[in-house]
Amino acid sequence: MPAAPECKLSHHGRIMKCVTFLLLLPETLKKLKRTSKHSRLSLCYNILTLSLKKRMAAELYPVNDHATVQKNGTVMLSLPEKKRSVEPVAQSTATTPTTEQNIRNNNVEIPSWHSAHPTLRERNALMFNNEHMADVHFIVGPPGESERVPAHKYVLAVGSSVFCAMFYGDLAEGDSDIHIPDGEPAAFLILLKYMYSDEIELAADTVLATLYAAKKYLVSALARACVGFLETSLEARNACVLLSQSRLFEEPELTQRCWEVIDAQAELALCSEGFTEIDLPTLEHILQRETLNVKETVVFQAILGWADAECRRQGLSPTSQNQRSMLGKALHFVRLPSMTLQEFADGAAQSNILTLEETHSIFLWYTAATKPALGFPVAPRKGLTPQRCHRFQSSAYRSNQWRYRGRCDSIQFAVDKRVFIAGLGLYGSSGGKAEYSVKIELKRQGVLLAQNLTKFVSDGSNSTFPVWFEHPVQVEQDAFYTVSAVLDGTELSYFGQEGMTEVQCGKVTFQFQCSSDSTNGTGVQGGQIPELMFYA
């Protein structure tokens, strides 16, 4: 008991000693810090300060005392608490992140990837479809077929006003996962790749979906690239489908190009599988087309094929009644009376898609003096008028020219815009009326594009006589094609002379050069094949 006052005094002395030390320590250490000229002294200052504070705290509040000092200076005893583990501050170290594997994604290797890609464009492209630093994800595609695509809001907002409004506008979405059920994953990745890297990778099977995505998110440069791609890949088999899409996307230039192909190659376009896939409004527009270069029997068979496909899309049996229901008023755009009587009797009259009254009225229209009123257009379509490119300034004949002994007359040509070669104009006999057998061909780089074996009759004049391919052939600009003719008939015929290497026909410029296939003397300056017949 007598030792208690001494213990209390000793403890009080320690407190006063530490307080005095604390009061004098800051000024002493500040002087030391001001006189230090190196960062090492500054570091020592911090370490020393921390060490002294810990030492004083240990003296004031020994662990064994379990004491806590309140603000009023009262020392309160407390039960020992469970020791807490203090986690050290994590050092910033370079690690390689784990990235989710997506279509064509990149794996960023840290820290080397920054230095390995010196330009902003390269580094930006490296983040395409990459989980590293991704702050948004897109769930693209319908349920069950969707894919999760990582992205970075800033990059998308810079490239698209739609994404900018989506992420940073007044009605910005806060969700980290954004669902796009109407998109195709492959097309959406093409869109993102362009926005990250300015690279455009288009393919025939995804270009329409990519155009839809570019239009939806107002990425105009990508949309223009898609339209350009479609124009270069446009042909009869896909013209009707592209016409439907171009009307949907409001692309007038592409729409016009589609009409050019459909008009010139109407039979191929209407008989294609793509024709059966178009929507009803597009079907009606095609059937009302005055310039379709096709027989009406082909048109009628084409709409039956479309009606059959539409019934199946609607889950209906393709009966005649259902087919007529699918066609609606489009049936009455077919110009049935423009068929010959035989064509109508063998085809439309036996299709069961017309009512008995309609069939009876059309038969009367063919045969009766007083023709009944019909619910179908009567006048035939005007079709297209072929243009002629004549490459010779004059023609002539001689007693020993131009002879045919199974040899080939050939010439090469190129155009400055897309046209459709429909046939050739040939010279005939110089000795009176004569019949020729002829084989005509159109090639590109040795590949046969079209041919026809037929006959024509010449009247003995120096006129040219048309010989047609079965279907007009699409010819691209700035590429050389070869046309050839092998004639068999009267030995002597007219031939052209004063040939031109360049001929302007309306808005199309033709260039001619000699062909190595020509074995009968035809060249640029003279010979056979005076005319090319085409649609433009």
XYZ file of C-alpha atoms in Angstrom:
536
model
C 0.000 0.000 0.000
C 2.727 2.612 0.748
C 4.110 2.052 -2.761
C 0.952 3.282 -4.434
C 1.717 7.064 -4.241
C 5.167 6.425 -5.703
C 3.651 4.483 -8.600
C 1.155 7.243 -9.251
C 3.874 9.877 -9.164
C 6.090 7.842 -11.451
C 3.288 7.532 -13.988
C 2.528 11.262 -13.725
C 6.206 12.029 -14.307
C 6.272 9.974 -17.442
C 3.279 11.874 -18.788
C 4.872 15.280 -18.099
C 8.149 14.147 -19.636
C 6.455 13.042 -22.821
C 4.355 16.211 -23.078
C 7.497 18.353 -22.762
C 9.231 16.239 -25.367
C 6.299 16.596 -27.772
C 6.207 20.379 -27.342
C 9.892 20.801 -28.162
C 10.178 18.102 -30.852
C 8.332 19.799 -33.799
C 10.448 22.950 -33.730
C 13.677 20.964 -33.547
C 12.717 18.688 -36.413
C 11.452 21.546 -38.593
C 14.868 23.192 -38.351
C 16.448 19.917 -39.280
C 14.131 19.533 -42.303
C 14.791 23.081 -43.532
C 18.520 22.529 -43.516
C 18.253 19.205 -45.414
C 19.180 19.411 -49.075
C 18.428 15.877 -50.118
C 15.268 13.828 -50.332
C 16.896 11.163 -48.168
C 16.894 13.554 -45.169
C 13.222 14.275 -45.807
C 12.473 10.594 -45.759
C 14.453 10.199 -42.528
C 12.417 13.030 -41.049
C 9.173 11.204 -41.770
C 10.468 7.910 -40.464
C 11.888 9.526 -37.329
C 8.681 11.392 -36.633
C 6.596 8.246 -36.994
C 9.016 6.287 -34.808
C 9.014 8.868 -32.021
C 5.243 9.119 -32.041
C 4.954 5.379 -31.695
C 7.520 5.411 -28.848
C 5.693 8.148 -26.942
C 2.375 6.396 -27.420
C 3.903 3.256 -25.994
C 5.158 5.139 -22.954
C 1.880 6.939 -22.355
C -0.355 3.985 -22.947
C 1.440 0.747 -22.242
C -0.283 -2.256 -23.763
C -0.291 -4.075 -20.468
C -2.291 -1.291 -18.826
C -5.244 -1.616 -21.243
C -5.867 2.048 -20.638
C -7.698 4.630 -22.714
C -7.243 8.376 -22.201
C -10.429 10.444 -22.510
C -10.520 14.070 -23.647
C -10.769 15.336 -20.062
C -7.502 13.591 -19.161
C -9.086 10.751 -17.232
C -7.419 7.430 -17.745
C -10.009 4.677 -18.173
C -9.161 0.995 -17.904
C -10.683 -1.268 -20.534
C -10.655 -4.943 -21.262
C -8.124 -6.016 -23.857
C -9.630 -6.182 -27.367
C -9.002 -8.818 -29.951
C -5.913 -7.871 -31.923
C -6.758 -6.348 -35.276
C -4.788 -7.162 -38.373
C -3.778 -4.140 -40.359
C -3.559 -4.630 -44.124
C -0.619 -2.836 -45.690
C -1.275 -0.349 -48.490
C -1.059 -2.232 -51.758
C 1.783 -1.228 -54.013
C 0.890 -0.392 -57.642
C 2.344 -3.349 -59.517
C 1.977 -4.349 -63.131
C -0.152 -7.424 -63.625
C -1.681 -9.031 -66.666
C -5.494 -8.750 -66.531
C -7.725 -11.654 -67.330
C -9.958 -10.730 -70.282
C -13.203 -12.325 -71.365
C -12.811 -13.990 -74.723
C -15.147 -12.554 -77.348
C -15.144 -12.494 -81.116
C -11.788 -11.129 -82.323
C -10.921 -9.691 -78.916
C -7.466 -8.515 -77.854
C -5.476 -9.475 -74.771
C -3.654 -6.465 -73.376
C -0.298 -7.281 -71.857
C 0.664 -4.808 -69.169
C 2.989 -2.959 -68.923
C 4.529 -3.603 -72.371
C 1.446 -2.834 -74.487
C 1.685 0.938 -73.979
C 5.196 1.171 -75.344
C 4.643 -1.487 -77.999
C 1.880 0.620 -79.594
C 3.194 4.173 -79.923
C 0.207 5.834 -81.637
C -3.134 6.699 -80.106
C -4.909 4.887 -82.915
C -3.015 1.663 -82.204
C -3.646 1.820 -78.481
C -7.299 2.646 -79.049
C -7.681 -0.262 -81.464
C -6.139 -2.580 -78.886
C -9.023 -1.858 -76.529
C -11.635 -3.018 -79.062
C -13.748 -5.847 -77.660
C -11.489 -5.969 -74.613
C -12.526 -6.357 -70.984
C -9.613 -4.229 -69.793
C -11.046 -0.971 -68.379
C -14.447 -1.756 -69.953
C -17.190 0.222 -68.245
C -20.186 -0.990 -70.236
C -21.326 -4.264 -71.784
C -23.767 -4.881 -74.621
C -25.941 -7.981 -74.780
C -26.389 -8.214 -78.542
C -28.907 -10.476 -80.249
C -32.215 -12.106 -79.365
C -32.532 -14.151 -76.165
C -30.785 -17.465 -76.481
C -28.556 -16.250 -79.327
C -27.022 -13.159 -77.736
C -23.378 -12.359 -77.069
C -21.871 -10.137 -74.382
C -19.588 -7.470 -75.829
C -17.389 -5.227 -73.640
C -16.879 -1.571 -74.557
C -15.748 1.803 -73.252
C -18.261 4.605 -72.983
C -15.880 7.433 -73.841
C -14.786 5.863 -77.134
C -18.360 5.186 -78.229
C -19.589 8.625 -77.187
C -16.865 10.307 -79.245
C -17.861 8.333 -82.351
C -21.659 8.467 -82.150
C -24.112 11.118 -81.015
C -26.532 8.339 -80.074
C -24.019 6.735 -77.708
C -23.085 10.192 -76.393
C -26.692 10.855 -75.422
C -27.028 7.324 -74.064
C -24.053 7.627 -71.705
C -23.644 11.352 -70.988
C -26.919 13.022 -71.932
C -29.729 14.227 -69.695
C -31.388 10.820 -69.926
C -28.169 8.829 -69.672
C -28.562 5.157 -68.855
C -26.830 4.020 -65.692
C -26.984 0.303 -66.452
C -23.672 -1.410 -67.081
C -25.396 -4.009 -69.302
C -27.315 -2.709 -72.320
C -29.514 -5.104 -74.274
C -29.732 -4.834 -78.078
C -32.126 -7.625 -79.127
C -32.523 -6.298 -82.694
C -28.795 -6.430 -83.490
C -26.540 -9.108 -84.904
C -23.347 -9.713 -82.872
C -21.080 -9.886 -85.932
C -22.467 -6.638 -87.370
C -22.278 -4.866 -84.008
C -18.618 -5.849 -83.673
C -17.926 -4.398 -87.128
C -19.527 -1.153 -85.951
C -17.421 -1.080 -82.773
C -14.224 -1.953 -84.599
C -14.711 1.023 -86.886
C -15.341 3.308 -83.899
C -12.174 2.098 -82.153
C -9.802 1.918 -85.103
C -11.356 3.474 -88.254
C -11.034 0.043 -89.864
C -13.950 -1.229 -91.940
C -14.312 -4.958 -92.565
C -17.455 -5.717 -94.561
C -18.741 -9.065 -95.765
C -21.666 -9.976 -98.006
C -23.485 -11.929 -95.288
C -23.312 -9.146 -92.672
C -23.307 -5.894 -94.668
C -27.080 -5.302 -94.423
C -27.049 -5.848 -90.650
C -24.017 -3.556 -90.423
C -25.822 -0.873 -92.425
C -28.762 -1.177 -90.034
C -26.455 -0.722 -87.024
C -24.644 2.227 -88.647
C -27.962 3.917 -89.396
C -29.314 3.217 -85.915
C -26.319 4.772 -84.162
C -25.771 7.537 -86.769
C -22.290 6.458 -87.835
C -22.553 7.997 -91.290
C -19.098 7.103 -92.637
C -19.677 3.409 -91.982
C -23.154 3.648 -93.512
C -21.686 5.141 -96.700
C -19.117 2.367 -96.857
C -21.888 -0.226 -96.542
C -23.876 1.384 -99.368
C -20.770 1.452 -101.557
C -20.123 -2.212 -100.816
C -23.704 -3.087 -101.734
C -23.488 -1.170 -105.003
C -20.355 -3.029 -106.078
C -21.870 -6.410 -105.160
C -25.244 -5.641 -106.726
C -26.447 -8.180 -109.293
C -29.685 -9.709 -110.510
C -29.894 -12.408 -107.827
C -29.830 -9.920 -104.928
C -31.259 -6.798 -106.582
C -34.815 -7.262 -105.271
C -33.684 -7.842 -101.688
C -31.390 -4.811 -101.824
C -34.214 -2.746 -103.318
C -36.364 -3.628 -100.330
C -33.585 -2.729 -97.895
C -32.617 0.479 -99.683
C -36.214 1.699 -99.427
C -36.227 0.808 -95.728
C -32.934 2.627 -95.100
C -33.901 5.562 -97.338
C -30.866 5.285 -99.619
C -32.061 6.789 -102.939
C -28.815 6.210 -104.856
C -28.780 2.529 -103.967
C -32.482 2.308 -104.829
C -31.804 3.739 -108.288
C -28.969 1.293 -108.880
C -31.266 -1.583 -107.913
C -33.891 -0.409 -110.389
C -31.296 -0.308 -113.168
C -30.395 -3.947 -112.552
C -34.001 -5.104 -112.155
C -35.124 -3.329 -115.339
C -32.267 -4.636 -117.490
C -32.141 -8.164 -116.031
C -35.782 -8.491 -115.022
C -36.155 -12.179 -115.792
C -33.082 -13.124 -113.750
C -34.143 -10.847 -110.888
C -37.740 -12.088 -110.724
C -36.697 -15.728 -110.927
C -34.132 -15.363 -108.138
C -34.638 -16.703 -104.636
C -34.236 -13.173 -103.313
C -37.448 -12.091 -105.058
C -39.472 -14.430 -102.831
C -38.042 -12.733 -99.705
C -39.150 -9.151 -100.367
C -41.968 -7.386 -98.526
C -45.400 -6.765 -100.076
C -44.929 -2.988 -100.721
C -41.698 -3.688 -102.637
C -43.478 -6.404 -104.633
C -46.196 -3.927 -105.603
C -43.617 -1.354 -106.715
C -41.875 -3.920 -108.926
C -45.119 -5.103 -110.526
C -46.100 -1.537 -111.398
C -42.753 -0.932 -113.117
C -43.273 0.108 -116.744
C -39.669 -0.531 -117.788
C -39.361 -4.176 -116.745
C -37.624 -5.923 -119.638
C -39.485 -9.233 -119.295
C -42.386 -11.280 -120.589
C -45.581 -11.165 -118.550
C -45.637 -14.957 -118.230
C -42.387 -14.675 -116.233
C -43.957 -11.999 -114.017
C -46.988 -14.190 -113.289
C -44.896 -17.226 -112.360
C -42.724 -15.022 -110.135
C -45.666 -13.745 -108.090
C -46.900 -17.304 -107.583
C -43.498 -18.175 -106.143
C -43.614 -15.120 -103.869
C -47.155 -15.983 -102.682
C -46.100 -19.547 -101.905
C -43.154 -18.321 -99.806
C -45.319 -15.755 -98.013
C -47.874 -18.415 -97.075
C -45.114 -20.466 -95.478
C -43.805 -17.417 -93.616
C -47.306 -16.874 -92.257
C -47.669 -20.531 -91.298
C -50.387 -21.159 -93.893
C -50.845 -23.952 -96.398
C -49.939 -22.637 -99.882
C -53.352 -23.204 -101.423
C -54.580 -21.086 -104.342
C -56.984 -19.267 -102.037
C -54.259 -18.438 -99.504
C -51.864 -17.382 -102.249
C -54.423 -14.945 -103.623
C -55.041 -13.621 -100.117
C -51.302 -12.991 -99.640
C -51.040 -11.145 -102.970
C -54.030 -8.877 -102.359
C -54.159 -6.023 -104.857
C -50.684 -6.892 -106.173
C -52.307 -9.577 -108.368
C -54.100 -6.850 -110.331
C -50.786 -5.208 -111.288
C -49.941 -8.208 -113.499
C -50.703 -7.401 -117.139
C -52.430 -10.663 -117.997
C -54.040 -9.404 -121.252
C -50.560 -8.587 -122.613
C -49.823 -12.328 -122.811
C -50.640 -14.161 -125.985
C -53.835 -16.172 -125.932
C -51.801 -19.372 -125.881
C -49.629 -18.170 -122.998
C -52.681 -17.212 -120.945
C -54.509 -20.455 -121.669
C -51.519 -22.633 -120.761
C -50.544 -20.662 -117.672
C -52.649 -18.177 -115.725
C -56.015 -19.658 -116.791
C -55.076 -23.001 -115.205
C -53.436 -21.629 -112.061
C -56.668 -21.630 -110.010
C -55.639 -18.286 -108.573
C -58.079 -16.400 -110.804
C -61.816 -16.567 -110.300
C -63.956 -18.137 -113.014
C -65.384 -14.730 -113.795
C -61.920 -13.201 -114.243
C -60.804 -16.068 -116.481
C -63.969 -15.843 -118.599
C -63.637 -12.068 -119.003
C -60.013 -12.309 -120.136
C -60.855 -14.990 -122.714
C -63.610 -12.731 -124.046
C -61.157 -9.842 -124.176
C -58.940 -11.928 -126.472
C -61.700 -13.146 -128.771
C -64.801 -10.933 -128.637
C -65.352 -7.915 -130.823
C -66.802 -6.056 -127.880
C -64.195 -6.411 -125.175
C -65.289 -6.487 -121.523
C -63.800 -4.294 -118.818
C -61.002 -6.016 -116.930
C -59.462 -5.536 -113.539
C -55.965 -5.926 -115.020
C -53.773 -3.535 -117.051
C -54.146 -4.190 -120.754
C -51.158 -2.427 -122.337
C -47.851 -4.340 -122.402
C -44.858 -2.964 -120.567
C -42.604 -0.679 -122.569
C -39.452 -2.339 -121.343
C -36.063 -0.838 -122.197
C -34.810 0.383 -125.543
C -31.296 -0.897 -126.209
C -28.583 1.597 -127.077
C -25.991 0.914 -129.769
C -22.287 1.674 -129.683
C -21.022 1.804 -133.298
C -17.241 1.701 -133.482
C -16.620 2.148 -137.240
C -16.976 5.347 -139.249
C -17.607 3.515 -142.533
C -18.079 0.053 -144.056
C -17.004 -1.550 -147.311
C -16.834 -4.817 -149.233
C -14.378 -6.320 -151.689
C -14.294 -9.314 -153.927
C -12.019 -11.197 -151.547
C -13.222 -9.911 -148.137
C -14.739 -10.571 -145.542
C -14.556 -14.394 -145.480
C -15.692 -16.879 -142.797
C -14.092 -20.281 -142.449
C -14.792 -21.069 -138.788
C -12.318 -18.475 -137.594
C -13.023 -16.077 -134.695
C -13.618 -12.340 -134.915
C -12.973 -10.698 -131.553
C -12.458 -7.288 -129.922
C -11.863 -6.045 -126.376
C -13.751 -3.156 -124.772
C -14.109 -1.284 -121.489
C -16.674 1.228 -120.190
C -16.509 4.067 -117.673
C -19.783 3.132 -115.933
C -21.721 -0.039 -115.336
C -23.803 -1.190 -118.319
C -25.610 -4.348 -119.427
C -24.447 -5.888 -122.699
C -27.504 -7.312 -124.465
C -25.992 -8.448 -127.766
C -23.858 -7.668 -130.799
C -24.543 -6.023 -134.134
C -22.922 -7.928 -137.018
C -22.390 -7.324 -140.720
C -24.107 -9.632 -143.197
C -23.638 -10.763 -146.775
C -22.448 -8.336 -149.440
C -23.896 -10.485 -152.216
C -27.614 -10.458 -151.416
C -29.900 -12.078 -148.870
C -28.194 -14.784 -146.839
C -28.508 -16.730 -143.597
C -25.692 -17.117 -141.084
C -25.191 -19.394 -138.130
C -23.300 -17.593 -135.397
C -21.873 -18.259 -131.964
C -21.326 -15.163 -129.833
C -19.477 -15.023 -126.520
C -18.661 -12.514 -123.775
C -15.648 -13.123 -121.532
C -13.706 -11.392 -118.804
C -10.110 -12.454 -118.253
C -10.820 -15.706 -120.061
C -13.906 -16.533 -117.976
C -17.031 -17.090 -120.044
C -19.890 -14.831 -118.888
C -22.424 -15.464 -121.640
C -22.793 -17.137 -124.998
C -25.477 -17.860 -127.543
C -25.658 -20.052 -130.625
C -28.254 -18.731 -133.049
C -28.952 -17.656 -136.623
C -29.677 -14.387 -138.372
C -30.659 -13.370 -141.872
C -29.041 -10.449 -143.707
C -30.686 -8.623 -146.591
C -27.613 -7.777 -148.643
C -27.269 -4.215 -147.300
C -24.446 -2.787 -145.224
C -26.755 -2.542 -142.209
C -25.902 -4.304 -138.959
C -28.001 -7.231 -137.761
C -28.634 -7.837 -134.050
C -27.700 -11.069 -132.317
C -28.791 -11.260 -128.668
C -27.499 -13.009 -125.597
C -30.098 -14.999 -123.696
C -29.957 -12.455 -120.858
C -28.267 -9.040 -120.666
C -24.897 -9.308 -118.938
C -23.748 -6.827 -116.323
C -20.413 -5.219 -117.216
C -18.441 -3.309 -114.583
C -16.604 -0.078 -115.218
C -12.863 0.215 -115.868
C -12.341 -3.445 -116.750
C -11.705 -4.947 -120.181
C -14.089 -7.552 -121.579
C -13.814 -9.625 -124.760
C -16.653 -10.185 -127.236
C -16.285 -12.644 -130.083
C -18.289 -14.066 -132.960
C -17.758 -17.160 -135.079
C -19.891 -17.034 -138.251
C -20.710 -19.732 -140.755
C -22.492 -18.860 -143.992
C -21.966 -16.914 -147.193
C -18.267 -16.388 -147.699
C -18.233 -12.672 -148.396
C -19.713 -9.947 -146.185
C -19.320 -6.279 -145.418
C -16.669 -5.185 -142.947
C -15.979 -2.008 -141.000
C -13.128 0.432 -141.428
C -11.840 3.658 -139.877
C -12.338 2.203 -136.417
C -12.228 4.352 -133.273
C -10.454 3.519 -130.038
C -12.954 5.571 -128.002
C -16.669 6.096 -128.590
C -19.082 8.241 -126.583
C -22.614 6.802 -126.326
C -24.837 9.041 -124.263
C -23.370 9.048 -120.761
C -21.169 6.014 -121.393
C -17.680 6.034 -122.901
C -16.434 2.861 -124.611
C -12.769 2.089 -125.204
C -11.624 -0.578 -127.668
C -8.431 -2.546 -128.098
C -7.351 -5.575 -130.115
C -7.964 -9.065 -128.807
C -5.547 -11.972 -128.998
C -8.577 -14.259 -129.564
C -9.198 -12.698 -132.960
C -7.998 -15.069 -135.698
C -10.002 -13.708 -138.637
C -8.492 -10.228 -138.883
C -10.881 -8.150 -136.760
C -9.175 -5.391 -134.775
C -9.679 -1.797 -133.661
C -9.217 -0.323 -137.157
C -11.443 -2.701 -139.096
C -13.315 -5.984 -139.330
C -16.474 -7.505 -137.873
C -18.482 -6.771 -134.682
C -19.315 -3.159 -135.613
C -21.788 -2.681 -132.734
C -22.329 -3.456 -129.077
C -25.947 -3.299 -127.915
C -26.457 -2.398 -124.267
C -28.709 -0.985 -121.550
C -27.435 1.774 -119.292
